[in-house]
Tab-separated table of C-alpha atoms in Angstrom:
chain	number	residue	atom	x	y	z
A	2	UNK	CA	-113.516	25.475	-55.071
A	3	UNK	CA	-110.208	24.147	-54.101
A	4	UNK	CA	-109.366	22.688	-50.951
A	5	UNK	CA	-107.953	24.511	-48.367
A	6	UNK	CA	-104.052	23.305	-47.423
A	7	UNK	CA	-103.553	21.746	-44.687
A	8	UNK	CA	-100.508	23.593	-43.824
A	9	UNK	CA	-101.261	27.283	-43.664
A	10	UNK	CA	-98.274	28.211	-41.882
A	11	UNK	CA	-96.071	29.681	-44.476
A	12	UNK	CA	-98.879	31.066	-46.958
A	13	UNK	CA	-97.145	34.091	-48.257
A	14	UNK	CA	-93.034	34.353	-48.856
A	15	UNK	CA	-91.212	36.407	-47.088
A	16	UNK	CA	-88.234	38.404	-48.840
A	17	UNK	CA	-84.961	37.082	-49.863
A	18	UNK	CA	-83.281	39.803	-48.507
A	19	UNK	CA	-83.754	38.570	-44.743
A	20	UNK	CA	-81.693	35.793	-45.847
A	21	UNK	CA	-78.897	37.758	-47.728
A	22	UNK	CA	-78.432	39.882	-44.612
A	23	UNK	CA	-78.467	36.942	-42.156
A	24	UNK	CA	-81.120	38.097	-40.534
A	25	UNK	CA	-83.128	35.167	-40.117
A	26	UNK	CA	-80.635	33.218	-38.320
A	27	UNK	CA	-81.168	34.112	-34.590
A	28	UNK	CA	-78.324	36.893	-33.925
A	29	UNK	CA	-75.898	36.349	-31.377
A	30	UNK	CA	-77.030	39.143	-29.112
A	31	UNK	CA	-80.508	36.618	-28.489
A	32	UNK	CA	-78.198	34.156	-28.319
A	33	UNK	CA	-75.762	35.526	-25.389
A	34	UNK	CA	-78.829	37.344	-23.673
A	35	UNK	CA	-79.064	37.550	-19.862
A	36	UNK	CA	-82.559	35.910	-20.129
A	37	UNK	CA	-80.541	32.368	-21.854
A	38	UNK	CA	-78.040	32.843	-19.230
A	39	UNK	CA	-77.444	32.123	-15.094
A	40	UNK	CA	-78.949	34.653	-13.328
A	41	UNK	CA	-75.009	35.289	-11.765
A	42	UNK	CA	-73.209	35.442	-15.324
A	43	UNK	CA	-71.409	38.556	-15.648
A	44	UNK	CA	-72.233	40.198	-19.067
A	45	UNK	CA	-69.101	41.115	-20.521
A	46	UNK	CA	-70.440	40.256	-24.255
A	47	UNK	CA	-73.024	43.408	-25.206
A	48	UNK	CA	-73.225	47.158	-24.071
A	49	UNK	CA	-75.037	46.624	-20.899
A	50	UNK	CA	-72.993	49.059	-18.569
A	51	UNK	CA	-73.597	48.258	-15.024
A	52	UNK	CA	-74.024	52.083	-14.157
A	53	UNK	CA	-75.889	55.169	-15.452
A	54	UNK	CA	-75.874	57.380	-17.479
A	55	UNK	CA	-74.183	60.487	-15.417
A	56	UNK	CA	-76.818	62.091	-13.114
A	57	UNK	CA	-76.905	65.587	-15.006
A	58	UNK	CA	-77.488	64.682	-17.845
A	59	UNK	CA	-81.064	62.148	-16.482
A	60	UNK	CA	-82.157	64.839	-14.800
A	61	UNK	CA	-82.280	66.833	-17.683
A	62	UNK	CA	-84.329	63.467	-19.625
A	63	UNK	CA	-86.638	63.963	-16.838
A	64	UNK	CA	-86.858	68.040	-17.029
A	65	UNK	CA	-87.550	67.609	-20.488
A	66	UNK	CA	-90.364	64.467	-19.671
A	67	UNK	CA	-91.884	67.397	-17.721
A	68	UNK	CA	-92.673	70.482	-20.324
A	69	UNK	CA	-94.697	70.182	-23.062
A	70	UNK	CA	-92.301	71.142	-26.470
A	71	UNK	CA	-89.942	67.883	-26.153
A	72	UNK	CA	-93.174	65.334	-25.357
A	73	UNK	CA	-94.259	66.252	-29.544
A	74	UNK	CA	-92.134	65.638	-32.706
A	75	UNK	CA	-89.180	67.129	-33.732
A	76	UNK	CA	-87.595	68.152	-36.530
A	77	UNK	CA	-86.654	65.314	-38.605
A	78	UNK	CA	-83.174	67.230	-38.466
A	79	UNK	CA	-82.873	66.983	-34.968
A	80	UNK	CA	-83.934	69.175	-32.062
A	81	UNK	CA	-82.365	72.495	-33.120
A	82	UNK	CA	-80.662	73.007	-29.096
A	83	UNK	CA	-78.967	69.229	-30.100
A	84	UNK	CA	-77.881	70.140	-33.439
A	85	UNK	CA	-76.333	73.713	-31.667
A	86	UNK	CA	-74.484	71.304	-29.262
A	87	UNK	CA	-73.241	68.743	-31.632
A	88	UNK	CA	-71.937	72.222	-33.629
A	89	UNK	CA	-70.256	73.909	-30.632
A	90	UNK	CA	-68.887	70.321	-29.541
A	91	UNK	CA	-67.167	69.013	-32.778
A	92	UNK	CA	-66.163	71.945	-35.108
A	93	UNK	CA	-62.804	71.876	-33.216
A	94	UNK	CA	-62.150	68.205	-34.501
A	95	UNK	CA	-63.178	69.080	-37.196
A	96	UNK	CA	-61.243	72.237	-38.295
A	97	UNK	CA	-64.486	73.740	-39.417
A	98	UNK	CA	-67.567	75.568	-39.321
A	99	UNK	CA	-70.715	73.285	-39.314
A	100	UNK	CA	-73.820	74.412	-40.293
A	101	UNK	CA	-76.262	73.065	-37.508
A	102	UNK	CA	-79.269	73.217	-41.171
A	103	UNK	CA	-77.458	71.480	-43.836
A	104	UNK	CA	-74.564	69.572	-42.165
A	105	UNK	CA	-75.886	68.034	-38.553
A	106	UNK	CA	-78.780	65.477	-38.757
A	107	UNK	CA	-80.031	63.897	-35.531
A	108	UNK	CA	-80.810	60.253	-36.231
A	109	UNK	CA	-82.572	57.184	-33.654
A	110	UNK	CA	-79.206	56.011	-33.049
A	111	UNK	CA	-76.127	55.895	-34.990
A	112	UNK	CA	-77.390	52.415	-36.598
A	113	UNK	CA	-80.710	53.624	-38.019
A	114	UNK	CA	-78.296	56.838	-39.417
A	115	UNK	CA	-76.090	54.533	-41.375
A	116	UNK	CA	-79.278	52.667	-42.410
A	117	UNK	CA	-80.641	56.107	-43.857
A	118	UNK	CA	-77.144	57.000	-45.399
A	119	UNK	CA	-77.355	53.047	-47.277
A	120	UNK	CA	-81.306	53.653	-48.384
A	121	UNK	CA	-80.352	57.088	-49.833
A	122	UNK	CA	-77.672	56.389	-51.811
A	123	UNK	CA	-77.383	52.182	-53.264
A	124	UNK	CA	-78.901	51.197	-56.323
A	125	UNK	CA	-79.526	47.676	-56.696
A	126	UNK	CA	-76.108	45.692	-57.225
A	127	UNK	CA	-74.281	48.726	-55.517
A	128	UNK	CA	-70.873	47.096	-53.681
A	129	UNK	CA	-69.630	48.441	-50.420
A	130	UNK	CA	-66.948	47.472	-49.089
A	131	UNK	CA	-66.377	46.059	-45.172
A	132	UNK	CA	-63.468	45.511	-43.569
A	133	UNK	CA	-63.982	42.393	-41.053
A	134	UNK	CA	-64.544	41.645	-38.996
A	135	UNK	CA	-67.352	44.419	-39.070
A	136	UNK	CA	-70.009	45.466	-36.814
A	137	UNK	CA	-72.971	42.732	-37.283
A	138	UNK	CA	-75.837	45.242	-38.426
A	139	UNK	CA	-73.959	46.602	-41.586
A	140	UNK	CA	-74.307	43.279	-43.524
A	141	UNK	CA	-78.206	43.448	-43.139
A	142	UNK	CA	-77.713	47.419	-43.599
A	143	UNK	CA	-76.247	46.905	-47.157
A	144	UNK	CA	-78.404	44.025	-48.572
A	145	UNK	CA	-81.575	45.511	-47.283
A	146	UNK	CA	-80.922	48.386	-49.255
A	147	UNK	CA	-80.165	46.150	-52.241
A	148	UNK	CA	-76.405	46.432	-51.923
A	149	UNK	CA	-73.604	43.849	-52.274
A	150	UNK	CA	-70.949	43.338	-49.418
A	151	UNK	CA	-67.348	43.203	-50.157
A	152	UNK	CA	-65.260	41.903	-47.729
A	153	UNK	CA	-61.840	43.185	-47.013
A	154	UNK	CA	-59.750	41.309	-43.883
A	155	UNK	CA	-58.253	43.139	-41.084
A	156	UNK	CA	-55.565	40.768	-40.920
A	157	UNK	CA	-54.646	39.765	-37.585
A	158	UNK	CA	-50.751	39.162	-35.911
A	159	UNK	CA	-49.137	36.069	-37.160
A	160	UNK	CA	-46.130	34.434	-35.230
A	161	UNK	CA	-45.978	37.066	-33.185
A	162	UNK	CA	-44.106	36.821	-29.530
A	163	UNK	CA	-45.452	38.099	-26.881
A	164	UNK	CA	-48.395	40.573	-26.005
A	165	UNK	CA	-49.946	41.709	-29.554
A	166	UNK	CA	-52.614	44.885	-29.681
A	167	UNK	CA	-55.271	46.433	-31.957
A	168	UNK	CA	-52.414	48.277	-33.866
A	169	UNK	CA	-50.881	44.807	-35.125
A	170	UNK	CA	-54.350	44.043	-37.475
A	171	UNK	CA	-53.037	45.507	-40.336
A	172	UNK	CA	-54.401	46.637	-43.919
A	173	UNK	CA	-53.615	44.748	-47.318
A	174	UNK	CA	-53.905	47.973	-49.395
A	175	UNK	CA	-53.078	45.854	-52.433
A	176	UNK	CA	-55.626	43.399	-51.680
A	177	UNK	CA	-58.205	46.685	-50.890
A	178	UNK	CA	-57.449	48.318	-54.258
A	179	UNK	CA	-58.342	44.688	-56.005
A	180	UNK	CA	-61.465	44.765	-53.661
A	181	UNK	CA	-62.742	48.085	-55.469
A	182	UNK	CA	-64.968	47.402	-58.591
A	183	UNK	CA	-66.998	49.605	-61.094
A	184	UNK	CA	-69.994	49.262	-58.947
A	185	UNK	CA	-68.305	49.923	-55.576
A	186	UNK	CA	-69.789	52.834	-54.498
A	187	UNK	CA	-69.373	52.945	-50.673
A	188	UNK	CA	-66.160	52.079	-47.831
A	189	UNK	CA	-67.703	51.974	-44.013
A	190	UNK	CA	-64.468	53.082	-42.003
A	191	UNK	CA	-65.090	51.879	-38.347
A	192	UNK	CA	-62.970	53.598	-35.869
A	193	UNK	CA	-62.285	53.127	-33.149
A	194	UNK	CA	-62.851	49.615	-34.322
A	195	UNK	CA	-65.568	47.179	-32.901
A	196	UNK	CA	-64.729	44.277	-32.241
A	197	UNK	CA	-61.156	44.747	-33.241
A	198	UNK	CA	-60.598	47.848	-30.666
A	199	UNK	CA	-58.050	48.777	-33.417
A	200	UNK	CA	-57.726	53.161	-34.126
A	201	UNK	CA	-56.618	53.510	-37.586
A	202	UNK	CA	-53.229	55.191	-38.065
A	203	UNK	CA	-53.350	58.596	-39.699
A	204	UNK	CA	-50.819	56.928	-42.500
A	205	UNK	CA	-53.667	54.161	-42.914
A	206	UNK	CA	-56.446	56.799	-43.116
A	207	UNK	CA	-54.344	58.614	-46.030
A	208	UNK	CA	-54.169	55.686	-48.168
A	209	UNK	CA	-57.835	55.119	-47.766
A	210	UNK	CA	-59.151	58.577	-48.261
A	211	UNK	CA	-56.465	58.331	-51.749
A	212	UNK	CA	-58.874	55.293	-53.155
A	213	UNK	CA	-61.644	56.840	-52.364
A	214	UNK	CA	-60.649	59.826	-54.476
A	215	UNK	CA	-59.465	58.046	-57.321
A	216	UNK	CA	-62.815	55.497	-56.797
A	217	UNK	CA	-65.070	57.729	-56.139
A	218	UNK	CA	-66.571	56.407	-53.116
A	219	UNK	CA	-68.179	57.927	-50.498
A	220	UNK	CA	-66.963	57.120	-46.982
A	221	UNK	CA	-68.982	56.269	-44.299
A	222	UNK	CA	-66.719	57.256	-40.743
A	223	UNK	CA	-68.187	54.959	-38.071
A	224	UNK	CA	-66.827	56.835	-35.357
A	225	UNK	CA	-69.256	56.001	-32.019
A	226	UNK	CA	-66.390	55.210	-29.847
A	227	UNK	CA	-64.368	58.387	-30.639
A	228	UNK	CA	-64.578	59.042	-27.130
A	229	UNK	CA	-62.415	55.982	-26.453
A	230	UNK	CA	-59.042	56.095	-27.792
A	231	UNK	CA	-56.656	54.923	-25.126
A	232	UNK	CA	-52.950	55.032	-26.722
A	233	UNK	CA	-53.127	56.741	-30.146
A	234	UNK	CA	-54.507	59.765	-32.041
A	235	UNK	CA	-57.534	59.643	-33.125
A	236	UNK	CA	-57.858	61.288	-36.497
A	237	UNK	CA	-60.852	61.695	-38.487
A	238	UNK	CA	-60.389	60.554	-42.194
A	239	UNK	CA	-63.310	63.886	-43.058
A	240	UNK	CA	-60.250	65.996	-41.966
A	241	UNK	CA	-57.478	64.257	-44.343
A	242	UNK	CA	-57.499	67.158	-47.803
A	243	UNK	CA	-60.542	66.789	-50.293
A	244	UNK	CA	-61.970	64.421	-47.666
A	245	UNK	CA	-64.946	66.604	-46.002
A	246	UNK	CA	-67.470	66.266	-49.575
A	247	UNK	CA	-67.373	62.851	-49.314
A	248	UNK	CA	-67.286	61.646	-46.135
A	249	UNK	CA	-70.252	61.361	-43.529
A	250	UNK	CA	-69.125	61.081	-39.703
A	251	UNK	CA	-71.658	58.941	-37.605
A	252	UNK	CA	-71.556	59.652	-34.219
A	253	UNK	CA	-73.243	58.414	-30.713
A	254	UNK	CA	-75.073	59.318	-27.730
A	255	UNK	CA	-75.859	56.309	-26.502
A	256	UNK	CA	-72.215	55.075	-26.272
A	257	UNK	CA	-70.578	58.933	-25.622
A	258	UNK	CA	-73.252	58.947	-22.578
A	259	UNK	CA	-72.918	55.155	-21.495
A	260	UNK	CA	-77.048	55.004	-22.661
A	261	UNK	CA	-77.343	52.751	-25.673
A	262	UNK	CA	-81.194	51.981	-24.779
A	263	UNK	CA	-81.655	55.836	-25.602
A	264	UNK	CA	-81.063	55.087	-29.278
A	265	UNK	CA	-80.380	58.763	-30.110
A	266	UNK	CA	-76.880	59.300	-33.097
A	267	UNK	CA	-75.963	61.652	-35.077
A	268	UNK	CA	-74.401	62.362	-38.475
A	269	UNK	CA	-72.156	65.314	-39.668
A	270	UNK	CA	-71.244	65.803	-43.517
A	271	UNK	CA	-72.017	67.957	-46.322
A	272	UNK	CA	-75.086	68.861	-47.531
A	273	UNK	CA	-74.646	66.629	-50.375
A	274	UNK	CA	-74.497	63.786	-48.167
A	275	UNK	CA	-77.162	64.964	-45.868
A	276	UNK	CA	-80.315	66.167	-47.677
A	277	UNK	CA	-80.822	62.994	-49.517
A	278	UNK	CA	-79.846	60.944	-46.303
A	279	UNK	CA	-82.567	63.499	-44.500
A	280	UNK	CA	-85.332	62.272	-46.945
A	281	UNK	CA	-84.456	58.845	-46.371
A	282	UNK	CA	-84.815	59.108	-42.237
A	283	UNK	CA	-88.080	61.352	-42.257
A	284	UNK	CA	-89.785	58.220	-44.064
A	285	UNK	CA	-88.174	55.820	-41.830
A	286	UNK	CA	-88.966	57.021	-38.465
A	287	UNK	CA	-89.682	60.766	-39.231
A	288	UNK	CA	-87.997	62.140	-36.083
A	289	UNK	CA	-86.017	61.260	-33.122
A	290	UNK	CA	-86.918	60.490	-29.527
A	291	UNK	CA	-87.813	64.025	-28.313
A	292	UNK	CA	-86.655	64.373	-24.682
A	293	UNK	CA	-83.975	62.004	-25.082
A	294	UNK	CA	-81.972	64.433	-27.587
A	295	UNK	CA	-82.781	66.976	-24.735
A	296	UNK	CA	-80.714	65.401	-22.700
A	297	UNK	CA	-78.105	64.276	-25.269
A	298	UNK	CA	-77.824	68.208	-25.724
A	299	UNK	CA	-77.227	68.898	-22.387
A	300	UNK	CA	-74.584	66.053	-22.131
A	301	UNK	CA	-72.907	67.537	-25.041
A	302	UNK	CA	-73.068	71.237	-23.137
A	303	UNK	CA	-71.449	69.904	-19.946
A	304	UNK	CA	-69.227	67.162	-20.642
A	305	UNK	CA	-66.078	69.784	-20.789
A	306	UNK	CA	-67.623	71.582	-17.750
A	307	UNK	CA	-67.817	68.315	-15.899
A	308	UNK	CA	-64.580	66.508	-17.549
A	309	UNK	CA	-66.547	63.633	-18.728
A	310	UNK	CA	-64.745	62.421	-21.180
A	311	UNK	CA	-61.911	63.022	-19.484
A	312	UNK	CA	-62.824	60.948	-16.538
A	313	UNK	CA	-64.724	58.280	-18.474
A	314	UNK	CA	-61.459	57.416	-20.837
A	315	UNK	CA	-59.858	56.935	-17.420
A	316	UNK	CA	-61.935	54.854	-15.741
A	317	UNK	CA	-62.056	52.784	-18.907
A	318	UNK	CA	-58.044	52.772	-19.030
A	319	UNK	CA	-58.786	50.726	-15.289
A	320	UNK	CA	-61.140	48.549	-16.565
A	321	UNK	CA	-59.083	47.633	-19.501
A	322	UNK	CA	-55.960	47.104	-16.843
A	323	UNK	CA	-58.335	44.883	-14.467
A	324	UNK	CA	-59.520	42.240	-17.564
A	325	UNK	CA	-56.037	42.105	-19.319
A	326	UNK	CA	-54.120	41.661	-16.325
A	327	UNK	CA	-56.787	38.678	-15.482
A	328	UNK	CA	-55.778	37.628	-19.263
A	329	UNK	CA	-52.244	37.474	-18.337
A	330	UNK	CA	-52.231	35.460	-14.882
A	331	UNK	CA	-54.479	32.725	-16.760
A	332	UNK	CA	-51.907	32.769	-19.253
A	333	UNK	CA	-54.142	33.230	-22.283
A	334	UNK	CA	-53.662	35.361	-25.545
A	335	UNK	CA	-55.576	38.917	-26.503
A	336	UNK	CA	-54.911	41.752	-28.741
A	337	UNK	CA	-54.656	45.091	-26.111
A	338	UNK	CA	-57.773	47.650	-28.069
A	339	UNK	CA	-56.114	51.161	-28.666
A	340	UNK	CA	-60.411	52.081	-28.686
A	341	UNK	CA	-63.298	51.250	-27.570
A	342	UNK	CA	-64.493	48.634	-25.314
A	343	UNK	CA	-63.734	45.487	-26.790
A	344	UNK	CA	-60.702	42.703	-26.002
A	345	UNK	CA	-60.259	39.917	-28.648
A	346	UNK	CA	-59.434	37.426	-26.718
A	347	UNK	CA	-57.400	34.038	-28.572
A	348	UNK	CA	-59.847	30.808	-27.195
A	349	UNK	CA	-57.816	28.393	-29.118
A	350	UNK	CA	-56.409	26.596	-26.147
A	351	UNK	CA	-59.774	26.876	-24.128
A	352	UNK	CA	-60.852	23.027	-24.206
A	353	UNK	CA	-64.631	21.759	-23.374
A	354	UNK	CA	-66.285	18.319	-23.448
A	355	UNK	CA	-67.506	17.462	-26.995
A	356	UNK	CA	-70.452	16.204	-25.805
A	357	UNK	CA	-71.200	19.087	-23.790
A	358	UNK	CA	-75.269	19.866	-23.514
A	359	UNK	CA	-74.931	22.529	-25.915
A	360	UNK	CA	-78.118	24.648	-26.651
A	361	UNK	CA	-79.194	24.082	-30.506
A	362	UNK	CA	-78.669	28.119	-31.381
A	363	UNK	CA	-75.076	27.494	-30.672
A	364	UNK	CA	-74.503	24.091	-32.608
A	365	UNK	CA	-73.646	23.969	-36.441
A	366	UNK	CA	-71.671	27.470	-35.376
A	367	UNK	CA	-68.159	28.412	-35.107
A	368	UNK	CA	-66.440	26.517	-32.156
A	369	UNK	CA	-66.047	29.958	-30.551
A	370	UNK	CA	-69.755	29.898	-30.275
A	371	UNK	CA	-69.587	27.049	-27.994
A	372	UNK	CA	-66.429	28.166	-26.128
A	373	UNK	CA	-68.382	31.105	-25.132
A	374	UNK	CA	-71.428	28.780	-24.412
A	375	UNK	CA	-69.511	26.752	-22.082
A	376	UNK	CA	-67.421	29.759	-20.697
A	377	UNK	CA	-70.811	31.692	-19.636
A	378	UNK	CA	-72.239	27.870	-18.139
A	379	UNK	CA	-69.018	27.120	-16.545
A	380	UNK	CA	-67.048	30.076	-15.641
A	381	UNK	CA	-69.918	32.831	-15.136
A	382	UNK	CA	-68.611	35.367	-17.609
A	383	UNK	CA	-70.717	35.847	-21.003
A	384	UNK	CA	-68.829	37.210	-24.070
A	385	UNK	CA	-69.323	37.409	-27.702
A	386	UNK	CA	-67.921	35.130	-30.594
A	387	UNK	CA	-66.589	37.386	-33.239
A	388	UNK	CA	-66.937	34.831	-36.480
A	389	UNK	CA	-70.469	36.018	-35.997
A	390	UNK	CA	-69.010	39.792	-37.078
A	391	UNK	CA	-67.191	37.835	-40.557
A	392	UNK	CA	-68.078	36.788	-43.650
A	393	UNK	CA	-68.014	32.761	-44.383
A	394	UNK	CA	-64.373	33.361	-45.861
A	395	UNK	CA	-63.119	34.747	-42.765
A	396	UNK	CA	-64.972	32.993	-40.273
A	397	UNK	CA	-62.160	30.420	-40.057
A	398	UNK	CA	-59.812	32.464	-39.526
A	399	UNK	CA	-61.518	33.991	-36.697
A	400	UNK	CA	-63.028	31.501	-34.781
């Protein structure tokens, strides 16, 4: 009989995929967490609002906590009264009847949706192609699901005087077409755009939805912040002609209803798009929190009735005013978002001891990792470094 090893830490091997996606490396939102973090830092980095969800639509959580139908499954579709709201609520956007059967499908947030979208459809060695920066969960997304990232730059202002916003991150659409391979199979279109805050242009949109046609790809419309376009149009690239059969629009409650611990999404497409992306999310987590897309629904019911959106976008509009116009007296460089709730923000002149006490997580990281280490220590304001959202290539020119 052998002797046993001394170290039996490490007996079996874990897969090589948690190292493909990055997902072994702690992630920057452990990183930037209130618990690493003065008790008095203000959390400007993640989507921890500082209010509620509106008061309507907890009370209807809590009606729902209280019968007996929404404390069981559901559907793995979706709770049908959801999937009737998400109809009634979007088929004006989207110049269409939608079936609430074949075309709606309720997901545990709009992360695990594109997850289900990815397992359904890659084959091994599948490309999809990312425009970065990109949302940190689609890299693990793709290569979980045995797909290869391809990374196209939003390229941002050069030489530019004065103030600069979302809109001035522009497209390469020669270097995009060179992107596109045999094997690419999949574009994730992210707008409004996190972190960017950039809303892609309707003339942008076009030019994508053409190489998709002639590519074949299916599109995959992160649109979560659609209810947070400040300045522009926000057009929906499953509108654009010959767009609708192969695009799937991924949608939010959680960020619609300021409730991102709720973790309840949605997708709309065609059935072609949906049934096999169905079969993928019944094995994953079979259903969706139950009394939760209760009161999703009756968000979704009321928001015209209550001007929600309406008053959200405006109050948003203020905030955006408040921490741009704190930008400005400090003298300091930021792109203005035309969506969502993000403000790149240029750190380059932001100096800090080298031999600052610097937490290890942080160290062997881009330097904007540290400038936001020693702006949350020092100033009391936490924030996010976005070479974490960029490949390796990119991460430079981010930083």
């Amino acid at each position: 009989m052998a002797p046993i090893s001394q170290d039996r830490s490490n007996l079996i091997p874990f897969s090589s995929r948690l190292k493909e996606g990055r997902a072994l490396a702690q992630d920057v939102w452990s990183i930037f967490n209130a618990a690493n973090l003065p008790a008095d830092c203000i959390n400007l980095g993640q989507g921890y609002m500082n209010f509620p969800p509106p008061q309507w639509i907890t009370e209807a959580a809590e009606g729902a906590l209280k019968t007996v139908g929404p404390n069981h499954y559901s559907h793995p579709k979706g709770r049908i009264r959801l999937r009737e709201a998400i109809k009634n609520f979007y088929e004006a956007d989207f110049g269409r009847t939608i079936d609430v059967d074949s075309e709606i499908l309720v997901t545990s947030g709009a992360n695990e949706g594109m997850y289900s979208v990815l397992t359904a459809f890659l084959e091994q060695g599948d490309e999809v192609i990312m425009f970065e920066p990109f949302f940190d969960q689609y890299l693990p997304s793709v290569t979980f699901n045995g797909g290869k990232p391809i990374y196209v730059p939003l390229h941002p202002p050069k030489d530019v005087e004065g103030k600069t916003t979302s809109a001035d991150w522009t497209i390469d659409f020669d270097e995009l077409r060179r992107a596109i391979t045999p094997r690419a199979k999949i574009i994730i279109v992210n707008t409004p755009h996190n972190p960017v805050g950039k809303v892609f242009h309707r003339a942008e949109l076009e030019k994508i939805a053409a190489l998709a046609e002639e590519f074949n790809l299916l599109v995959m419309a992160d649109e979560v912040y659609d209810c947070l376009v400040f300045d522009q149009e926000h057009v929906r690239i499953a509108t654009l002609p010959g767009m609708w059969d192969r695009t799937v629009t991924v949608g939010s409650a959680g960020k619609a209803f300021a409730a991102t611990g709720w973790r309840v999404g949605w997708l709309i497409g065609p059935a072609s798009i949906l049934f096999p992306t169905l079969a993928a999310t019944t094995r994953i987590v079979f259903c969706t929190n139950s009394p939760l897309q209760e009161a999703a629904a009756a968000g979704l019911e009321q928001a015209k009735e209550h001007k929600f959106f309406e008053n959200q976008l405006k109050e948003y509009t203020e905030r955006r005013a408040i921490l741009t116009e704190a930008f400005d007296r400090l003298g300091m460089k930021y792109s203005l978002p035309e969506g969502s709730y993000f403000v790149l923000l240029d750190i380059s002149n932001v100096e800090f001891p080298d031999d600052y006490p610097f937490p290890e997580s942080v160290l062997g990281r881009g330097r904007d990792f540290r400038a936001c280490w020693f702006i949350a220590m020092e100033i009391g304001v936490s924030s996010i470094p976005v070479s974490e959202t960029s490949s390796s290539i990119a991460k430079s020119m981010l930083e």
